[in-house]
């Protein structure tokens, strides 16, 4: 069993190295082997200086650089998991012959300037690359590494094509994806034109106030190191019950209602999915060319799994250099957001066990960097598949040369019922047979009593939503959820890839949402959610225009694709839920046809899903046959 493909039993947690070491022991070991240069104020082209810590091997050798830029606190003084994690990453990098450089985005902590979420100049990244390249300890090669907000900026800056940027490892990077193909998420702010409320909660927790203490311009490195021991500049906002706070209407007053900072939120909450402002900041859009090798990490229960996978495919297809197109690799883990290395021998995601999901992430990542930043000859490309993906249900790592796997064949299941698919106790069916005569199911959607989010592909919402797989049976007793279930499977099937769905809708309101959820039903009735999506109906014809409904008409609605890899065992059933809300995972549509963000009162909608030969509502699954 080779060192790249085996499961690492003594896994060094890439994000959780702090579990193995105390902060003091890590810093003590770093001091023995590293030159540590903290609070280096790296100048940008406009004169703004960004606070940077540098850890590099002792001696005079020139070394490659692993660079992380982050909005989060990495001050090494005092307690804190993030700080210990930073020191542990630096220690591992230095041991392996790299310099580790970590920097705060402009306007964050000791960095100068004003912060705007992914709106800071792209030139900051380019200027940082140039500065590092010019250091006498640099070999001129830089690799990018980070998860979530430490990864999201990587793609847009990579598209600037700096000559020193040799490779990147973006992990859980979805909030940096603006538009890719059919996805107009604009940094996870939207899904299908409906607001994802995770950033409402996230901004409250992380944003610094405009009246925060500021270090005087021109402070010396010596002064900054001394000050950082006493003044951490880390805000600690009062605790908020997000399960209650996210219910506030109008949603534009969310931060005002909880006494949070408003400026950035106020701008974003008013932007429509195709607003030009989304294209002026730090988001990556698919007209920007990435032409460096990438080792991408995603996870099945992350908020942006489908656009993440779409971006991976986009780069494999569009990079101008054929060798770069061929050097894009992907890992898809069965975990929550940024929780790759928290997998154990019995990994529980929500309530569902997905087995031993461990992988030797660190060995693979450093083999990747050794290849591109040191020029070492190793077996990475021979031993590591283009795509490593974990299949839940059979609970094993699989591999493929493409995503979806080439063997996946789209298999369509149609919605059927006798007109009473409401709830788990209704007569909704999923069948490969085309429906016949006209049939439909009707439910009432009241935005003041939305379907609660229960588990799912989410992060960062505080106590409002727990991510992962949870038994949906209790939810499915609601009459505003249509439930369609297949026959009992007489043999197991693997579903791996993008899941496409089309629903035919009529309504008595101008605008509403459609939601869908894919579920694995166990023989004992447990119903575990796999993925979910939503579509705001006014955007069914594109995000550059709003087209409202008229009563009596039937409209085709194609929902944004879902994604999973799940083995439905023999004796299980495949199920989908259809409704018009999944709150507070997504903001409620108030059904008025108005702005939604500035409205306090909703309209009750009577929504009908049609399924007939003329209106074949359906879901298409990528099935891999044995």
Coordinates of C-alpha atoms in Angstrom, one line a residue:
X1 CA 0.0 0.0 0.0
X2 CA 1.7 3.2 -1.1
X3 CA 2.1 6.3 1.0
X4 CA -0.4 8.4 -1.1
X5 CA -3.3 6.0 -1.3
X6 CA -3.4 4.4 2.1
X7 CA -5.7 5.7 4.8
X8 CA -3.4 7.4 7.4
X9 CA -4.1 5.8 10.7
X10 CA -1.9 8.3 12.6
X11 CA -3.4 11.2 10.8
X12 CA -1.9 14.6 11.5
X13 CA -5.0 16.8 11.4
X14 CA -4.3 19.6 8.9
X15 CA -6.7 21.9 10.5
X16 CA -6.6 20.2 13.9
X17 CA -2.9 19.8 14.5
X18 CA -3.6 21.9 17.6
X19 CA -5.3 18.8 19.1
X20 CA -2.0 17.1 19.3
X21 CA 0.1 20.0 20.6
X22 CA -0.4 22.7 23.1
X23 CA 0.3 26.2 21.8
X24 CA 3.4 26.6 23.9
X25 CA 4.9 23.4 22.8
X26 CA 4.3 24.3 19.1
X27 CA 5.9 27.7 19.5
X28 CA 8.8 26.2 21.4
X29 CA 9.5 23.8 18.6
X30 CA 9.1 26.5 16.0
X31 CA 11.6 28.7 17.8
X32 CA 14.1 25.8 17.6
X33 CA 13.9 25.2 13.9
X34 CA 12.5 28.4 12.4
X35 CA 13.2 32.0 11.8
X36 CA 10.1 33.8 13.0
X37 CA 9.3 37.2 11.7
X38 CA 6.0 38.5 13.0
X39 CA 4.0 41.7 12.3
X40 CA 5.8 42.3 9.1
X41 CA 3.8 45.1 7.5
X42 CA 3.8 44.2 3.8
X43 CA 3.2 47.2 1.5
X44 CA 0.6 47.3 -1.2
X45 CA 0.8 49.5 -4.2
X46 CA -1.5 52.1 -2.7
X47 CA 0.6 52.4 0.5
X48 CA -1.6 50.3 2.7
X49 CA 0.3 47.7 4.8
X50 CA -0.9 44.2 5.6
X51 CA 0.1 42.5 8.8
X52 CA 2.1 39.3 8.0
X53 CA 3.8 36.6 10.0
X54 CA 6.6 34.7 8.4
X55 CA 8.0 31.3 9.5
X56 CA 10.9 29.9 7.6
X57 CA 13.7 27.3 8.1
X58 CA 16.8 28.5 9.8
X59 CA 19.8 28.8 7.5
X60 CA 20.5 30.6 4.2
X61 CA 18.7 28.3 1.8
X62 CA 16.1 29.6 -0.6
X63 CA 12.7 27.9 0.0
X64 CA 9.3 27.8 -1.6
X65 CA 6.4 29.6 0.2
X66 CA 3.0 28.3 1.4
X67 CA 0.8 31.4 1.7
X68 CA -2.4 31.8 3.5
X69 CA -4.4 35.1 3.5
X70 CA -7.3 35.3 5.9
X71 CA -9.9 37.6 7.6
X72 CA -9.4 35.6 10.8
X73 CA -7.2 36.2 13.8
X74 CA -3.9 34.5 13.8
X75 CA -2.2 36.5 16.6
X76 CA 0.1 34.0 18.3
X77 CA -0.2 35.6 21.8
X78 CA -2.9 34.4 24.2
X79 CA -5.3 31.5 23.9
X80 CA -7.3 30.5 20.9
X81 CA -7.8 27.5 18.6
X82 CA -7.2 29.5 15.4
X83 CA -3.8 30.8 16.7
X84 CA -2.6 27.3 17.8
X85 CA -3.7 26.0 14.4
X86 CA -1.7 28.7 12.6
X87 CA 1.4 27.8 14.6
X88 CA 0.9 24.1 14.0
X89 CA 0.6 24.6 10.2
X90 CA 3.7 26.8 10.3
X91 CA 5.6 24.1 12.2
X92 CA 4.6 21.4 9.7
X93 CA 5.6 23.6 6.7
X94 CA 9.0 24.5 8.1
X95 CA 9.7 20.9 9.0
X96 CA 9.1 20.0 5.4
X97 CA 11.3 22.7 4.0
X98 CA 8.8 25.5 3.3
X99 CA 8.3 29.0 4.5
X100 CA 4.8 29.5 5.8
X101 CA 3.4 33.1 5.4
X102 CA 0.1 34.1 6.9
X103 CA -1.4 37.5 6.3
X104 CA -4.6 39.4 7.3
X105 CA -6.7 40.9 4.6
X106 CA -6.7 44.7 4.5
X107 CA -8.8 46.2 7.3
X108 CA -8.6 43.0 9.5
X109 CA -6.9 43.1 12.9
X110 CA -3.4 44.8 12.5
X111 CA -3.7 45.2 8.7
X112 CA -4.3 48.7 7.6
X113 CA -7.1 49.9 5.3
X114 CA -10.8 49.2 5.1
X115 CA -12.2 45.6 4.9
X116 CA -15.0 44.6 2.5
X117 CA -15.9 40.9 2.2
X118 CA -14.2 39.7 -0.9
X119 CA -14.2 43.3 -2.1
X120 CA -10.6 44.2 -1.3
X121 CA -8.5 44.9 -4.3
X122 CA -7.3 41.8 -6.2
X123 CA -4.0 43.7 -6.5
X124 CA -3.4 42.9 -2.8
X125 CA -2.8 39.3 -3.7
X126 CA -0.7 40.1 -6.7
X127 CA 1.4 42.6 -4.7
X128 CA 1.9 40.1 -1.9
X129 CA 3.2 37.5 -4.4
X130 CA 5.7 40.0 -5.8
X131 CA 6.9 41.1 -2.4
X132 CA 7.5 37.4 -1.3
X133 CA 9.2 36.6 -4.5
X134 CA 11.7 39.4 -4.0
X135 CA 12.8 38.1 -0.6
X136 CA 16.3 36.7 -0.5
X137 CA 15.0 33.5 1.2
X138 CA 12.5 32.8 -1.5
X139 CA 13.0 30.3 -4.3
X140 CA 10.4 32.2 -6.3
X141 CA 7.7 29.6 -6.0
X142 CA 4.4 30.2 -4.1
X143 CA 1.6 27.9 -3.2
X144 CA -1.8 28.9 -1.8
X145 CA -3.5 27.0 1.0
X146 CA -6.6 27.5 3.1
X147 CA -10.2 26.6 3.9
X148 CA -13.3 28.7 3.7
X149 CA -12.5 32.4 4.0
X150 CA -8.8 31.5 3.8
X151 CA -9.5 29.9 0.4
X152 CA -12.2 31.9 -1.2
X153 CA -10.0 34.7 -2.5
X154 CA -7.6 32.3 -4.2
X155 CA -9.4 31.8 -7.5
X156 CA -9.9 35.4 -8.5
X157 CA -6.2 36.2 -7.6
X158 CA -5.0 33.1 -9.4
X159 CA -6.7 34.4 -12.6
X160 CA -4.3 37.4 -12.5
X161 CA -1.6 34.9 -13.6
X162 CA 1.3 36.0 -11.4
X163 CA 4.5 34.2 -12.6
X164 CA 5.5 33.0 -9.1
X165 CA 2.2 31.3 -8.3
X166 CA 3.0 27.7 -8.8
X167 CA 0.0 25.8 -7.3
X168 CA -3.1 26.2 -5.1
X169 CA -5.1 24.1 -2.6
X170 CA -8.5 25.7 -2.2
X171 CA -10.7 24.0 0.3
X172 CA -14.4 24.7 0.9
X173 CA -14.0 27.6 -1.4
X174 CA -17.6 28.2 -2.5
X175 CA -18.0 31.7 -1.0
X176 CA -15.4 32.9 -3.5
X177 CA -17.4 31.6 -6.5
X178 CA -19.5 34.3 -8.1
X179 CA -20.8 32.8 -11.3
X180 CA -19.9 29.5 -12.9
X181 CA -22.1 28.1 -15.6
X182 CA -25.7 28.0 -14.4
X183 CA -24.8 28.9 -10.9
X184 CA -25.2 32.6 -9.9
X185 CA -24.4 32.2 -6.2
X186 CA -22.4 35.4 -6.0
X187 CA -20.3 34.1 -3.1
X188 CA -22.9 31.9 -1.5
X189 CA -25.2 34.9 -1.1
X190 CA -27.7 33.3 -3.4
X191 CA -28.9 29.8 -4.5
X192 CA -31.3 29.9 -7.4
X193 CA -32.0 33.6 -6.8
X194 CA -33.0 33.1 -3.1
X195 CA -30.8 34.5 -0.3
X196 CA -28.7 32.0 1.7
X197 CA -28.9 33.3 5.2
X198 CA -25.6 31.9 6.4
X199 CA -23.9 35.3 5.6
X200 CA -26.4 37.2 7.6
X201 CA -25.2 35.3 10.7
X202 CA -21.6 35.1 9.6
X203 CA -21.2 38.9 9.1
X204 CA -22.6 39.6 12.5
X205 CA -20.0 37.3 14.2
X206 CA -16.9 38.5 12.3
X207 CA -17.2 42.0 11.2
X208 CA -15.1 44.7 13.0
X209 CA -16.9 47.9 13.8
X210 CA -16.0 51.0 11.9
X211 CA -15.1 52.6 15.3
X212 CA -12.6 49.9 16.2
X213 CA -9.3 50.8 17.8
X214 CA -6.7 51.6 15.1
X215 CA -2.9 51.4 15.2
X216 CA -1.4 54.7 14.2
X217 CA -0.1 54.8 10.6
X218 CA 3.6 54.0 10.4
X219 CA 3.9 52.0 13.6
X220 CA 7.1 50.0 13.6
X221 CA 7.3 46.2 13.6
X222 CA 8.8 46.4 17.1
X223 CA 5.8 48.5 18.3
X224 CA 3.3 46.1 16.7
X225 CA 4.8 43.0 18.2
X226 CA 4.7 44.6 21.7
X227 CA 1.2 45.9 21.2
X228 CA -0.1 42.6 19.9
X229 CA 0.7 41.0 23.3
X230 CA -1.7 43.3 25.0
X231 CA -4.3 44.3 22.4
X232 CA -5.7 41.5 20.3
X233 CA -8.1 43.7 18.3
X234 CA -10.5 40.7 18.2
X235 CA -14.2 41.6 18.6
X236 CA -16.5 39.6 20.8
X237 CA -20.0 40.4 19.8
X238 CA -22.8 39.7 22.3
X239 CA -24.3 36.2 21.8
X240 CA -27.4 36.2 19.6
X241 CA -30.1 33.5 19.3
X242 CA -29.8 33.2 15.5
X243 CA -32.8 30.8 15.3
X244 CA -34.9 33.7 16.4
X245 CA -32.9 36.6 14.9
X246 CA -33.1 35.3 11.4
X247 CA -36.9 35.4 11.5
X248 CA -36.9 39.2 11.7
X249 CA -38.7 41.0 8.8
X250 CA -37.8 42.9 6.8
X251 CA -34.6 41.0 6.3
X252 CA -32.8 44.3 5.4
X253 CA -33.1 45.2 9.1
X254 CA -31.6 41.9 10.3
X255 CA -28.3 43.4 11.6
X256 CA -30.0 46.6 12.9
X257 CA -32.4 44.5 14.9
X258 CA -29.5 42.7 16.7
X259 CA -27.3 45.9 17.0
X260 CA -24.8 44.6 14.5
X261 CA -22.6 46.5 12.1
X262 CA -24.7 47.4 9.0
X263 CA -22.6 48.8 6.2
X264 CA -21.5 45.7 4.3
X265 CA -24.7 43.8 4.9
X266 CA -26.8 46.8 3.9
X267 CA -25.1 46.9 0.5
X268 CA -25.3 43.1 -0.1
X269 CA -28.9 42.5 0.9
X270 CA -30.1 44.9 -1.8
X271 CA -28.1 43.4 -4.7
X272 CA -29.9 41.2 -7.2
X273 CA -28.2 38.1 -8.5
X274 CA -26.8 39.9 -11.6
X275 CA -26.0 43.2 -10.0
X276 CA -22.8 44.7 -11.5
X277 CA -21.4 45.2 -8.0
X278 CA -20.9 41.4 -7.7
X279 CA -18.5 41.6 -10.6
X280 CA -16.3 44.4 -9.2
X281 CA -14.8 42.8 -6.1
X282 CA -12.9 39.7 -5.3
X283 CA -15.3 37.1 -6.5
X284 CA -14.3 34.6 -9.2
X285 CA -16.5 34.5 -12.3
X286 CA -16.2 32.1 -15.1
X287 CA -14.9 34.7 -17.6
X288 CA -11.7 34.8 -15.6
X289 CA -9.1 32.3 -16.6
X290 CA -7.3 30.1 -14.1
X291 CA -4.1 28.7 -15.4
X292 CA -2.3 27.1 -12.5
X293 CA -2.4 23.5 -11.1
X294 CA -5.1 23.1 -8.5
X295 CA -5.8 20.5 -5.8
X296 CA -9.4 21.2 -4.9
X297 CA -11.3 20.0 -1.7
X298 CA -15.0 19.9 -1.3
X299 CA -17.5 18.0 1.0
X300 CA -20.9 16.6 0.5
X301 CA -22.5 18.6 3.3
X302 CA -20.9 21.9 2.5
X303 CA -23.1 24.8 1.5
X304 CA -21.8 25.1 -2.0
X305 CA -20.9 21.6 -3.1
X306 CA -22.5 21.8 -6.6
X307 CA -20.9 25.2 -7.7
X308 CA -17.6 24.0 -6.2
X309 CA -17.7 20.9 -8.4
X310 CA -18.9 22.9 -11.4
X311 CA -15.8 25.2 -11.0
X312 CA -13.5 22.3 -10.8
X313 CA -14.9 21.0 -14.1
X314 CA -14.8 24.5 -15.6
X315 CA -11.0 24.9 -14.9
X316 CA -10.3 21.4 -16.3
X317 CA -12.1 22.4 -19.5
X318 CA -11.0 26.0 -20.0
X319 CA -7.4 26.5 -18.7
X320 CA -5.4 27.7 -21.8
X321 CA -2.5 25.3 -21.1
X322 CA -3.2 21.7 -21.7
X323 CA -0.8 20.6 -19.0
X324 CA -2.7 22.8 -16.5
X325 CA -6.0 21.3 -17.6
X326 CA -4.6 17.9 -16.9
X327 CA -3.3 18.9 -13.5
X328 CA -6.5 19.6 -11.6
X329 CA -7.3 17.2 -8.8
X330 CA -10.3 16.9 -6.6
X331 CA -11.2 15.4 -3.2
X332 CA -14.9 15.2 -2.1
X333 CA -15.3 14.2 1.6
X334 CA -18.5 13.1 3.4
X335 CA -18.2 15.9 5.9
X336 CA -19.5 19.4 6.9
X337 CA -17.8 22.6 5.9
X338 CA -14.0 22.5 6.5
X339 CA -14.3 19.3 8.5
X340 CA -12.2 17.1 6.3
X341 CA -9.8 16.0 9.0
X342 CA -12.4 15.5 11.6
X343 CA -13.3 12.2 10.1
X344 CA -12.8 9.3 12.4
X345 CA -13.2 5.5 12.3
X346 CA -16.9 6.1 12.7
X347 CA -17.7 9.5 11.1
X348 CA -21.1 10.9 12.1
X349 CA -22.4 13.6 10.0
X350 CA -25.5 15.0 11.7
X351 CA -27.2 11.7 12.8
X352 CA -25.9 9.4 10.1
X353 CA -22.8 7.2 10.3
X354 CA -20.8 7.3 7.1
X355 CA -18.1 4.9 8.4
X356 CA -14.3 5.4 8.4
X357 CA -13.9 8.4 6.2
X358 CA -10.3 9.3 7.1
X359 CA -7.8 10.1 4.3
X360 CA -4.1 11.1 4.4
X361 CA -4.8 14.7 3.4
X362 CA -1.5 16.1 4.7
X363 CA 0.7 13.6 2.9
X364 CA -1.2 14.3 -0.4
X365 CA -1.1 18.1 0.0
X366 CA 2.7 18.2 0.7
X367 CA 3.4 15.8 -2.1
X368 CA 1.4 18.2 -4.4
X369 CA 3.5 21.2 -3.2
X370 CA 6.7 19.2 -3.4
X371 CA 5.9 18.5 -7.1
X372 CA 5.1 22.1 -8.1
X373 CA 7.0 24.3 -5.7
X374 CA 10.2 22.2 -5.2
X375 CA 10.3 20.5 -8.6
X376 CA 10.7 17.1 -6.9
X377 CA 10.1 13.9 -8.8
X378 CA 7.5 12.0 -6.9
X379 CA 4.6 9.6 -7.6
X380 CA 1.8 12.0 -7.0
X381 CA 0.4 12.1 -10.5
X382 CA 0.8 8.3 -10.9
X383 CA -0.7 7.4 -7.5
X384 CA -3.4 10.0 -7.0
X385 CA -6.6 9.8 -9.1
X386 CA -8.0 13.0 -10.6
X387 CA -11.1 12.6 -8.4
X388 CA -11.2 11.0 -5.0
X389 CA -14.8 10.9 -3.8
X390 CA -16.5 9.2 -0.8
X391 CA -19.6 7.2 -1.4
X392 CA -21.9 7.2 1.5
X393 CA -24.1 4.1 2.1
X394 CA -21.3 1.7 1.2
X395 CA -19.0 4.1 3.1
X396 CA -15.8 3.9 1.0
X397 CA -13.5 6.1 -0.9
X398 CA -13.8 5.8 -4.7
X399 CA -11.9 7.2 -7.6
X400 CA -12.6 8.5 -11.1
X401 CA -10.8 10.4 -13.9
X402 CA -13.8 12.8 -14.2
X403 CA -16.7 14.2 -12.2
X404 CA -19.2 12.8 -12.5
X405 CA -17.6 9.4 -13.0
X406 CA -17.7 8.3 -16.6
X407 CA -19.9 5.3 -15.8
X408 CA -22.7 7.5 -14.4
X409 CA -25.8 7.4 -16.6
X410 CA -28.6 9.8 -16.1
X411 CA -31.7 8.0 -15.1
X412 CA -35.0 9.9 -14.9
X413 CA -37.7 9.3 -12.2
X414 CA -41.1 11.0 -12.7
X415 CA -43.5 12.3 -10.1
X416 CA -46.7 10.4 -9.8
X417 CA -49.7 10.6 -7.4
X418 CA -53.5 10.5 -7.2
X419 CA -53.5 14.1 -6.2
X420 CA -52.6 13.5 -2.5
X421 CA -48.8 13.6 -2.3
X422 CA -49.0 15.9 0.7
X423 CA -46.9 14.6 3.6
X424 CA -45.3 11.2 4.3
X425 CA -48.8 9.8 4.6
X426 CA -49.8 10.8 1.0
X427 CA -49.7 8.8 -2.2
X428 CA -46.7 10.4 -4.0
X429 CA -44.5 8.1 -6.0
X430 CA -41.2 8.3 -7.9
X431 CA -41.2 6.0 -10.9
X432 CA -39.1 5.6 -14.1
X433 CA -42.4 5.3 -16.0
X434 CA -43.6 8.4 -17.8
X435 CA -46.8 9.8 -16.3
X436 CA -50.0 9.6 -18.2
X437 CA -53.2 11.7 -17.8
X438 CA -53.1 15.1 -16.2
X439 CA -52.5 15.0 -12.5
X440 CA -51.2 17.4 -9.9
X441 CA -50.6 18.0 -6.2
X442 CA -51.5 21.3 -4.4
X443 CA -50.1 22.7 -1.2
X444 CA -50.4 25.9 0.7
X445 CA -47.2 27.9 1.4
X446 CA -47.5 30.4 4.2
X447 CA -44.3 32.5 4.5
X448 CA -45.2 33.1 8.2
X449 CA -45.1 29.4 8.8
X450 CA -42.3 28.1 6.6
X451 CA -40.9 24.6 6.4
X452 CA -38.0 24.6 9.0
X453 CA -34.5 23.7 7.8
X454 CA -33.5 20.4 9.4
X455 CA -30.0 19.4 8.7
X456 CA -28.6 19.9 5.2
X457 CA -25.7 21.4 3.3
X458 CA -25.0 24.5 5.4
X459 CA -22.5 26.3 7.6
X460 CA -22.1 29.4 9.7
X461 CA -25.7 29.9 10.9
X462 CA -25.0 29.7 14.6
X463 CA -27.8 27.7 16.4
X464 CA -30.3 28.3 13.6
X465 CA -29.4 25.2 11.5
X466 CA -27.4 22.1 12.3
X467 CA -25.7 20.7 9.2
X468 CA -25.6 17.1 8.1
X469 CA -27.9 14.2 7.6
X470 CA -31.0 14.0 9.9
X471 CA -34.0 11.7 9.8
X472 CA -36.7 13.8 8.0
X473 CA -39.7 11.7 9.0
X474 CA -40.9 14.2 11.5
X475 CA -40.7 17.0 8.9
X476 CA -42.6 15.0 6.4
X477 CA -45.8 15.0 8.4
X478 CA -46.4 18.6 7.2
X479 CA -49.0 19.1 4.5
X480 CA -47.0 21.8 2.8
X481 CA -44.3 19.2 1.9
X482 CA -45.0 16.9 -1.1
X483 CA -43.4 13.6 -0.7
X484 CA -42.5 11.3 -3.6
X485 CA -41.0 7.9 -2.9
X486 CA -39.7 5.1 -5.2
X487 CA -40.6 1.4 -4.9
X488 CA -38.3 -0.6 -2.6
X489 CA -35.1 -1.2 -4.5
X490 CA -34.6 -4.9 -5.5
X491 CA -30.9 -4.2 -5.9
X492 CA -28.5 -1.5 -4.7
X493 CA -27.6 1.5 -6.9
X494 CA -24.9 4.1 -6.7
X495 CA -25.9 7.7 -7.4
X496 CA -22.8 9.8 -8.0
X497 CA -22.8 13.1 -9.8
X498 CA -25.1 16.1 -10.5
X499 CA -28.8 15.6 -9.8
X500 CA -31.1 17.6 -12.2
X501 CA -34.7 18.4 -11.5
X502 CA -37.6 20.0 -13.4
X503 CA -40.9 20.9 -11.9
X504 CA -44.1 22.3 -13.5
X505 CA -45.8 24.9 -11.4
X506 CA -48.9 26.9 -11.3
X507 CA -49.7 29.4 -8.5
X508 CA -52.2 32.1 -7.5
X509 CA -49.3 34.5 -6.6
X510 CA -46.9 36.4 -8.8
X511 CA -43.8 34.8 -7.4
X512 CA -42.8 32.0 -5.1
X513 CA -40.0 29.6 -4.5
X514 CA -39.6 25.9 -5.2
X515 CA -37.5 23.6 -3.0
X516 CA -36.4 20.1 -3.4
X517 CA -34.6 17.6 -1.2
X518 CA -33.0 14.2 -2.1
X519 CA -33.4 11.5 0.6
X520 CA -32.2 8.0 1.2
X521 CA -35.0 6.0 3.0
X522 CA -34.0 3.0 5.1
X523 CA -36.1 -0.1 5.5
X524 CA -37.1 1.0 9.0
X525 CA -38.3 4.4 7.7
X526 CA -35.4 6.6 8.6
X527 CA -35.1 9.2 5.9
X528 CA -31.6 10.9 5.6
X529 CA -31.2 14.0 3.5
X530 CA -28.4 14.1 0.9
X531 CA -28.7 17.5 -0.8
X532 CA -31.2 20.2 -1.3
X533 CA -31.7 23.2 -3.6
X534 CA -34.1 26.0 -4.3
X535 CA -35.3 28.2 -7.2
X536 CA -36.9 31.6 -7.0
X537 CA -39.5 31.4 -9.7
X538 CA -39.1 35.0 -11.0
X539 CA -35.6 34.0 -12.1
X540 CA -36.6 30.8 -13.9
X541 CA -35.7 32.4 -17.3
X542 CA -32.3 33.8 -16.1
X543 CA -30.8 36.1 -13.5
X544 CA -30.7 39.2 -15.7
X545 CA -34.5 39.6 -15.6
X546 CA -37.5 39.0 -13.5
X547 CA -40.5 37.3 -15.1
X548 CA -43.6 37.0 -12.9
X549 CA -46.3 34.4 -13.0
X550 CA -49.9 34.8 -14.0
X551 CA -52.7 32.8 -12.4
X552 CA -53.9 29.9 -14.4
X553 CA -50.6 29.3 -16.4
X554 CA -48.3 26.4 -15.9
X555 CA -44.5 27.2 -15.8
X556 CA -41.5 25.0 -16.2
X557 CA -38.9 25.5 -13.4
X558 CA -35.5 24.0 -13.7
X559 CA -33.8 23.9 -10.3
X560 CA -30.1 24.4 -9.8
X561 CA -28.4 20.9 -9.7
X562 CA -27.8 19.0 -6.5
X563 CA -24.8 16.7 -6.0
X564 CA -24.0 13.6 -4.0
X565 CA -22.4 10.2 -4.0
X566 CA -24.6 7.8 -2.2
X567 CA -25.3 4.1 -2.4
X568 CA -28.9 3.3 -2.0
X569 CA -28.8 -0.3 -0.7
X570 CA -31.1 -3.1 -1.6
X571 CA -34.3 -2.6 0.4
X572 CA -33.9 1.2 0.5
X573 CA -36.0 3.7 -1.3
X574 CA -35.3 7.0 -3.1
X575 CA -37.3 10.0 -2.0
X576 CA -37.7 13.6 -2.8
X577 CA -39.5 16.3 -0.9
X578 CA -41.0 19.3 -2.8
X579 CA -42.1 22.5 -1.1
X580 CA -41.7 26.3 -1.3
X581 CA -39.5 27.0 1.8
X582 CA -36.4 25.7 3.6
X583 CA -36.0 28.3 6.3
X584 CA -33.6 29.7 7.6
X585 CA -31.3 27.9 5.2
X586 CA -32.8 30.1 2.6
X587 CA -34.7 33.4 3.1
X588 CA -38.5 33.1 2.8
X589 CA -40.1 34.3 -0.4
X590 CA -43.0 36.6 0.7
X591 CA -44.8 35.8 -2.5
X592 CA -45.6 39.4 -3.3
X593 CA -43.5 39.9 -6.4
X594 CA -41.8 42.8 -4.6
X595 CA -38.2 43.3 -3.5
X596 CA -38.6 40.8 -0.6
X597 CA -35.7 42.3 1.3
X598 CA -37.7 45.4 2.4
X599 CA -41.1 43.8 3.0
X600 CA -42.7 42.8 6.4
X601 CA -45.9 41.2 5.2
X602 CA -46.2 38.0 3.1
X603 CA -48.9 36.6 1.0
X604 CA -50.1 33.0 1.3
X605 CA -49.6 31.0 -1.9
X606 CA -51.5 28.1 -3.2
X607 CA -49.0 26.2 -5.3
X608 CA -49.6 23.3 -7.6
X609 CA -47.1 20.8 -9.0
X610 CA -48.2 19.2 -12.2
X611 CA -47.0 15.8 -13.3
X612 CA -48.5 14.4 -16.5
X613 CA -47.4 13.5 -20.1
X614 CA -47.7 17.2 -20.9
X615 CA -46.0 18.4 -17.7
X616 CA -43.6 15.6 -16.7
X617 CA -42.1 16.8 -13.4
X618 CA -39.0 14.8 -12.8
X619 CA -35.7 14.3 -11.2
X620 CA -32.7 12.8 -13.1
X621 CA -30.1 10.8 -11.1
X622 CA -26.6 9.9 -12.2
X623 CA -26.7 6.1 -11.7
X624 CA -23.6 3.9 -11.7
X625 CA -24.6 0.3 -12.4
X626 CA -22.7 -2.6 -10.9

